[in-house]
Short mmCIF file of C-alpha atoms and ligand atoms in Angstrom, two decimals:
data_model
loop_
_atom_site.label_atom_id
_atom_site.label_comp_id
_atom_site.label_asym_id
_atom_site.label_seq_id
_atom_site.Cartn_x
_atom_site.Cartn_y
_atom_site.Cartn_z
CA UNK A 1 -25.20 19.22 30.40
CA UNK A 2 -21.45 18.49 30.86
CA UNK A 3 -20.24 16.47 27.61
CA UNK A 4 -16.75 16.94 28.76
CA UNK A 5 -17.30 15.03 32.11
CA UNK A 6 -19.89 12.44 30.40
CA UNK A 7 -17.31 11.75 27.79
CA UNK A 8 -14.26 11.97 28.56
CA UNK A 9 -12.00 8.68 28.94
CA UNK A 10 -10.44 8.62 32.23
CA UNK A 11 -6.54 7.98 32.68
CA UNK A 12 -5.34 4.63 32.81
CA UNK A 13 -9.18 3.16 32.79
CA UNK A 14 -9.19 0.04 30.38
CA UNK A 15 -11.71 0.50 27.64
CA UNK A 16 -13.61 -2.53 26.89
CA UNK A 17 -16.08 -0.87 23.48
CA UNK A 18 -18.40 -3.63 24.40
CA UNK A 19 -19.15 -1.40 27.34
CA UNK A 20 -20.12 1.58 25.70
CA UNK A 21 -23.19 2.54 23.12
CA UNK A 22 -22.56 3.67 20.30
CA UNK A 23 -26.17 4.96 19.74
CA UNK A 24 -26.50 6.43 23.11
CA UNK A 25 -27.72 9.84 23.14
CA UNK A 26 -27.08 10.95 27.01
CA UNK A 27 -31.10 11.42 27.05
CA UNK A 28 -31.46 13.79 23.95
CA UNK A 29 -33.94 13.58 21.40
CA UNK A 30 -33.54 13.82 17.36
CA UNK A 31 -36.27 16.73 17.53
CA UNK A 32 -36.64 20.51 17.47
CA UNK A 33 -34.93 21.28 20.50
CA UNK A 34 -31.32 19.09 19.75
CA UNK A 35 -31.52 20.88 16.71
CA UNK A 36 -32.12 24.16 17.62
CA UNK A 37 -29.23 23.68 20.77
CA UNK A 38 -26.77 22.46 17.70
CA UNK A 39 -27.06 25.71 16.03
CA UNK A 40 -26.57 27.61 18.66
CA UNK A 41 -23.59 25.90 19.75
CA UNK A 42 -22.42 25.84 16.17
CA UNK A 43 -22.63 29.73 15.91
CA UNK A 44 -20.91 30.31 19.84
CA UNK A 45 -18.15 28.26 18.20
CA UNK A 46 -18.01 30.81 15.39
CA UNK A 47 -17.85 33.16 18.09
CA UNK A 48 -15.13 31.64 20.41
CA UNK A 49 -13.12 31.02 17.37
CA UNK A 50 -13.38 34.54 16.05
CA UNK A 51 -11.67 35.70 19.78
CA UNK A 52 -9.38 32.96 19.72
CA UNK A 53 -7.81 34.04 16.87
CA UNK A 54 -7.67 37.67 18.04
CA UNK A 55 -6.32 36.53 21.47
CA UNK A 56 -3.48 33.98 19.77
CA UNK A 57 -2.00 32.77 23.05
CA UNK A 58 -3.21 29.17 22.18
CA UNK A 59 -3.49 26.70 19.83
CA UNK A 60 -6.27 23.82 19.40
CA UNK A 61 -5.77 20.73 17.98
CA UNK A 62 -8.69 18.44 17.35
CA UNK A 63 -7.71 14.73 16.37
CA UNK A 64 -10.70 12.58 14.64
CA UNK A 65 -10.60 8.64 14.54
CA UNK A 66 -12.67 6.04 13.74
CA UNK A 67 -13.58 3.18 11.43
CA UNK A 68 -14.15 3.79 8.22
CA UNK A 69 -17.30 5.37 7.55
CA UNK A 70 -17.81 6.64 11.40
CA UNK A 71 -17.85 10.16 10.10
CA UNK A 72 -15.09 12.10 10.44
CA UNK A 73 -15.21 13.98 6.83
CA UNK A 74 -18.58 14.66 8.08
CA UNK A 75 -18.17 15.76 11.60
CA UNK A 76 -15.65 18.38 10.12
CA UNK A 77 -17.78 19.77 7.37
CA UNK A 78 -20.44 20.27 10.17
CA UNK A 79 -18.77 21.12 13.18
CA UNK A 80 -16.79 23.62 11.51
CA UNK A 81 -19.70 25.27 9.42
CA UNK A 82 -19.50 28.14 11.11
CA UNK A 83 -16.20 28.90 11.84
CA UNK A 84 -13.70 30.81 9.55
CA UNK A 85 -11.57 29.05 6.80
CA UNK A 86 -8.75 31.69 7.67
CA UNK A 87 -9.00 30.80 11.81
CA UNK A 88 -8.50 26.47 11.01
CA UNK A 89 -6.89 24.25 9.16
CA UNK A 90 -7.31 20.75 8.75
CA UNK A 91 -4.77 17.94 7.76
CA UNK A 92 -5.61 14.20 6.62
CA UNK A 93 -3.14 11.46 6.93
CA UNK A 94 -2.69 8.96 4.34
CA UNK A 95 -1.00 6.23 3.88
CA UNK A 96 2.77 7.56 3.78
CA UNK A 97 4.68 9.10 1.05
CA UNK A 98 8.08 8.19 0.87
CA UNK A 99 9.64 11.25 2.38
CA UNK A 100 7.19 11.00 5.11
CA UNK A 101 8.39 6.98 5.33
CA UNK A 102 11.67 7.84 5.38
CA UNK A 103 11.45 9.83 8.83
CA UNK A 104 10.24 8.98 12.54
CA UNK A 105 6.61 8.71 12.37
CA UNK A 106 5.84 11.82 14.30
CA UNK A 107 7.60 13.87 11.66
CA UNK A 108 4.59 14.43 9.44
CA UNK A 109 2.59 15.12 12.05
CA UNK A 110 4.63 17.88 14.19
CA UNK A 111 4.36 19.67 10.47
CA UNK A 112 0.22 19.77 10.93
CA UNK A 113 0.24 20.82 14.33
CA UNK A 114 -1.72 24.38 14.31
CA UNK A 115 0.14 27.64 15.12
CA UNK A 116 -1.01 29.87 18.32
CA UNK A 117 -4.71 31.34 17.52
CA UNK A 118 -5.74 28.37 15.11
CA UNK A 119 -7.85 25.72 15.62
CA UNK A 120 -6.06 22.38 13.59
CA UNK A 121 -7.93 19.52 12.54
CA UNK A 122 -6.64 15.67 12.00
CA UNK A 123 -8.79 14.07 9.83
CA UNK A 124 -6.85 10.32 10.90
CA UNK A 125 -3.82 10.96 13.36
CA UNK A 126 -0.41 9.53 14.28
CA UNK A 127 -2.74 7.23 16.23
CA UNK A 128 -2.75 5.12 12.80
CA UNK A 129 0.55 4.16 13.66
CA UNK A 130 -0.95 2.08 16.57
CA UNK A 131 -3.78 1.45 14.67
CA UNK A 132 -3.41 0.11 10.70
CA UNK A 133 0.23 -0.47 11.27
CA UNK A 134 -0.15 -2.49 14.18
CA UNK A 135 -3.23 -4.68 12.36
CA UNK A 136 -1.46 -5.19 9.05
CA UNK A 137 2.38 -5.71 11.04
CA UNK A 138 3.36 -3.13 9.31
CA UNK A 139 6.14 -2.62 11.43
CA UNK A 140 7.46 -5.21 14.04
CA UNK A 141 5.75 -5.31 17.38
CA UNK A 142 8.20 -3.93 19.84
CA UNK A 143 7.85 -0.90 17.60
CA UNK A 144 4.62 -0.06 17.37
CA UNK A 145 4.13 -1.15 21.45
CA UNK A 146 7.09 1.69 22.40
CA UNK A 147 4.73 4.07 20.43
CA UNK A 148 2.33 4.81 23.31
CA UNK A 149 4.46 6.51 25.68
CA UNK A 150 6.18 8.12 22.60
CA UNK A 151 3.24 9.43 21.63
CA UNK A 152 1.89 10.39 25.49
CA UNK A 153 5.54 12.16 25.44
CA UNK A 154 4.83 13.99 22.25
CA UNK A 155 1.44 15.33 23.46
CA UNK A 156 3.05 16.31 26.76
CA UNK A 157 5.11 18.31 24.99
CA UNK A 158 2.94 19.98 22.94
CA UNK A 159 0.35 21.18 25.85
CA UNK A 160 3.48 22.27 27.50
CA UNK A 161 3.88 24.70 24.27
CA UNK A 162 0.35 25.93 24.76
CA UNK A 163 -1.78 23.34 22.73
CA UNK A 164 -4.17 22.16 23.83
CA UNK A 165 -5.88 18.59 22.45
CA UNK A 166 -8.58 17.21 21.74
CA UNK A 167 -9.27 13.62 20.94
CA UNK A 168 -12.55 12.25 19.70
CA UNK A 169 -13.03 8.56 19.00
CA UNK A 170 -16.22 8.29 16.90
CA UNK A 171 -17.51 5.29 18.02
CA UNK A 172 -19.84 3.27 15.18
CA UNK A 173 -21.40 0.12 15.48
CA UNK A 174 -20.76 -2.83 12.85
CA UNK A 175 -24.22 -2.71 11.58
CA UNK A 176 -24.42 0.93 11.44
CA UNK A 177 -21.10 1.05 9.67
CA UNK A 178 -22.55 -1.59 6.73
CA UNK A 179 -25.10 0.88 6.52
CA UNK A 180 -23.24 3.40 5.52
CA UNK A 181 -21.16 1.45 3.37
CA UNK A 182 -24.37 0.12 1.40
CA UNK A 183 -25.37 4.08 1.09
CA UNK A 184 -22.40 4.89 -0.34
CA UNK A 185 -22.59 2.49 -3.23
CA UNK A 186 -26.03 3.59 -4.18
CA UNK A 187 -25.44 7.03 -3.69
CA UNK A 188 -23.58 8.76 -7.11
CA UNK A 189 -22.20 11.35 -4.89
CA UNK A 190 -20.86 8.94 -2.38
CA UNK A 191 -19.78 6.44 -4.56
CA UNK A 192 -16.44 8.01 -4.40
CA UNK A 193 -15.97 7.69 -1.04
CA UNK A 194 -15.99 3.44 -1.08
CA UNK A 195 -12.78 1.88 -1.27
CA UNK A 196 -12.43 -1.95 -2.02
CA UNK A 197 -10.18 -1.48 0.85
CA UNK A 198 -13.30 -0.64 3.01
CA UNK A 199 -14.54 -3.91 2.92
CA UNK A 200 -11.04 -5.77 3.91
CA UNK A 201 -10.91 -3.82 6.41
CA UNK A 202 -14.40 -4.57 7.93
CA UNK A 203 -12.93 -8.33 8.10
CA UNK A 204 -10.25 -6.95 10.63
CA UNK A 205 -12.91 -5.18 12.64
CA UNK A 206 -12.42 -7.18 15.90
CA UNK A 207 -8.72 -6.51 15.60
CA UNK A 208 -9.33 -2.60 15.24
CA UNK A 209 -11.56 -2.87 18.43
CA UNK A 210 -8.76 -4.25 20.56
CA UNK A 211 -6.43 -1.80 18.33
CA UNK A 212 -8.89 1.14 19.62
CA UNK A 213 -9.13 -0.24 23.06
CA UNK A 214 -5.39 -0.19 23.87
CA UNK A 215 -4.95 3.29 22.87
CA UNK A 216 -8.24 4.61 24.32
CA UNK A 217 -6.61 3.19 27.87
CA UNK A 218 -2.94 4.12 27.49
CA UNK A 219 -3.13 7.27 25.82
CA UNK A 220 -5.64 9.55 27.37
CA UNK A 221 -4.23 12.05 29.59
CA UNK A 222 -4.90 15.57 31.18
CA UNK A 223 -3.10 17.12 28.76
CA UNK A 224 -5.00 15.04 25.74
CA UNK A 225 -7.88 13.71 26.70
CA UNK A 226 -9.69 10.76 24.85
CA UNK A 227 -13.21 11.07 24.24
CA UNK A 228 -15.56 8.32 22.89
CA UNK A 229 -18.65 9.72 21.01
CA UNK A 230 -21.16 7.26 20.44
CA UNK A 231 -21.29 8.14 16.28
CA UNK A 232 -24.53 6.05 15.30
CA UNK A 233 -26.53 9.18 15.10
CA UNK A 234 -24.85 11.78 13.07
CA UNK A 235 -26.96 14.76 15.30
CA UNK A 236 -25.55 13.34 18.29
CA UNK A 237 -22.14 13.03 17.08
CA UNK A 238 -22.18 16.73 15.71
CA UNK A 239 -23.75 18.34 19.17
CA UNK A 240 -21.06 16.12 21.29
CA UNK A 241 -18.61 17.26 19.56
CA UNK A 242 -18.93 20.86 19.24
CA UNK A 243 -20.42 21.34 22.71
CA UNK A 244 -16.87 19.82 23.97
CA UNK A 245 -15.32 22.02 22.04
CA UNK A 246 -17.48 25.16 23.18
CA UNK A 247 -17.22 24.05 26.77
CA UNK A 248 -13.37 23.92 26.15
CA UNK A 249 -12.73 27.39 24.63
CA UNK A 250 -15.22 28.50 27.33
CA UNK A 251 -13.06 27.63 29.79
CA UNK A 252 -10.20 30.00 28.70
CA UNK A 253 -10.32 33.55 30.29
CA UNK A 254 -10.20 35.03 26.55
CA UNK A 255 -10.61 38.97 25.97
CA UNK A 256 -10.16 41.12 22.67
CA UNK A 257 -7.33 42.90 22.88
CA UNK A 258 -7.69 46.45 23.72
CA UNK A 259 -4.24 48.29 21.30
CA UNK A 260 -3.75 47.61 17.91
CA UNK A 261 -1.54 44.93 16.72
CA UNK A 262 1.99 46.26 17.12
CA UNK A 263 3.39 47.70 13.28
P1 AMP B 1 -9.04 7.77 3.93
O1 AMP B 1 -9.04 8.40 5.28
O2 AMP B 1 -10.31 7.01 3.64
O3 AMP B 1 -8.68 8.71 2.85
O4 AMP B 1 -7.91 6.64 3.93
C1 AMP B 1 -6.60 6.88 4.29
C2 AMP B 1 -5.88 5.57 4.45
O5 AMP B 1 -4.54 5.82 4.84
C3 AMP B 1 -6.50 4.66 5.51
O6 AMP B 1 -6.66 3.37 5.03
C4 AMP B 1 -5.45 4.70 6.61
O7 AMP B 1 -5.42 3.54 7.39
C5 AMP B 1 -4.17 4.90 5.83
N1 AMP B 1 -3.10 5.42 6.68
C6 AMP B 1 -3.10 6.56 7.39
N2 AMP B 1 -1.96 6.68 8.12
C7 AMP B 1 -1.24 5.57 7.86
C8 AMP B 1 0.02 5.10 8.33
N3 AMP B 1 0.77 5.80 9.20
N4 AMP B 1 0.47 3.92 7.85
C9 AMP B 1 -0.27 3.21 6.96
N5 AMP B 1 -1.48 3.60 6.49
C10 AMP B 1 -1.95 4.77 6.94
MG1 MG B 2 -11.82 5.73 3.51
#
């Protein structure tokens, strides 16, 4: 099965959500099998990732978004179970600092992008700056709409420095997302998680959809490609993910190298 064609956003197609399932499994079932092609996909990673690093002629960055609660703390503690701590590195964007605020808003980002032979990991992206900022008019409007293309220009330039990207839009449902939001106040070890700000945001949703929309159809490229992964079902999320990633590495003509590394 081809997750990479299935999922991938097309350039310039407009993204209407509405459109697309977020419970949709592409015809898999939460049985034996899903599970048992999971871990094997989950230990090729481990594999692909051990050459990668040996091979260092690439980087891979991996950008996670999504409504609160879609899962992205928990796509990366699964999808990267296998791989080694030393080989990836993840980064999570908050809101600002001041030195960050007091530079362009690509600034913090360039800093997380992953060096040739690691796999990097945004956990929330410089997408927020299209996203939040644009919801809460955070900055004025002409701004945040001149973002796109500087964004599609920063990505360009990236893949032209031998990055490749990786975008995954994990793509809840409303219900699905007060679901997890009523776990994680009756769960002790989740409680943590909730924010009061959670629920404000939920009152935006609608605007976050349109948010999500625009991007999704002005930002995905050849050289960073959107992809919407229906998120309801955490199983499905995980194998989408980390079969797109397999099938990405896969695609590189990777070998160990044969000499020592140089003294
Ligand atoms: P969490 O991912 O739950 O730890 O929350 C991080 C918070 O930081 C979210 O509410 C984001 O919307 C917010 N955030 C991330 N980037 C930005 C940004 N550039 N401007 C404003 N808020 C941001
Ligand atoms: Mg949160």
């Amino acid at each position: 099965m081809d997750f990479i064609r299935k999922l991938m956003v097309p350039r310039d197609k407009k993204i209407n959500l509405a459109k697309y399932d977020p419970a949709d499994t592409l015809g898999h079932d939460d049985d034996q099998k899903s599970k048992a092609k999971l871990d094997k996909t989950i230990k090729r990673l481990d594999d692909l990732q051990d050459l990668f690093y040996a091979v260092k002629k690439r980087a891979l960055l991996i950008v996670l978004q999504g409504m609160d609660a879609a899962g992205k703390d928990g796509t990366i503690r699964h999808v990267m179970s296998g791989v080694s701590p030393q080989g990836c590195s993840v980064t999570s964007f908050k809101v600002p600092n001041s030195e960050e605020s007091a530079h362009d808003f690509l600034w913090r980002i360039h800093k997380g992008v992953p060096e040739r032979g690691m796999i990097g990991i945004f956990n929330r992206s410089h997408y927020e700056d299209v996203l939040v900022v644009r919801v809460h008019e955070l900055v004025p409007k002409e701004i945040w709409k001149a973002r796109y293309d500087e964004i599609n220009r920063f990505e360009r330039n990236l893949s032209e420095n031998d990055i490749t990207i990786l975008k995954f839009f994990l793509h809840i449902s409303k219900q699905e997302q007060k679901k997890r939001f009523d776990e994680r106040l009756n769960d002790p070890r989740k409680k943590w998680k909730f924010s009061k700000a959670d629920t404000a945001e939920r009152k935006r949703w609608d605007e976050y959809v349109t948010a999500y929309e625009d991007l999704l159809s002005r930002c995905s490229t050849e050289y960073a490609p959107w992809f919407i992964i229906p998120s309801d079902h955490k199983w499905f999320r995980n194998l989408a993910i980390s079969r797109i990633i397999v099938e990405t590495l896969e695609e590189f003509d990777m070998h160990f190298p044969k000499s020592p590394q140089p003294s």
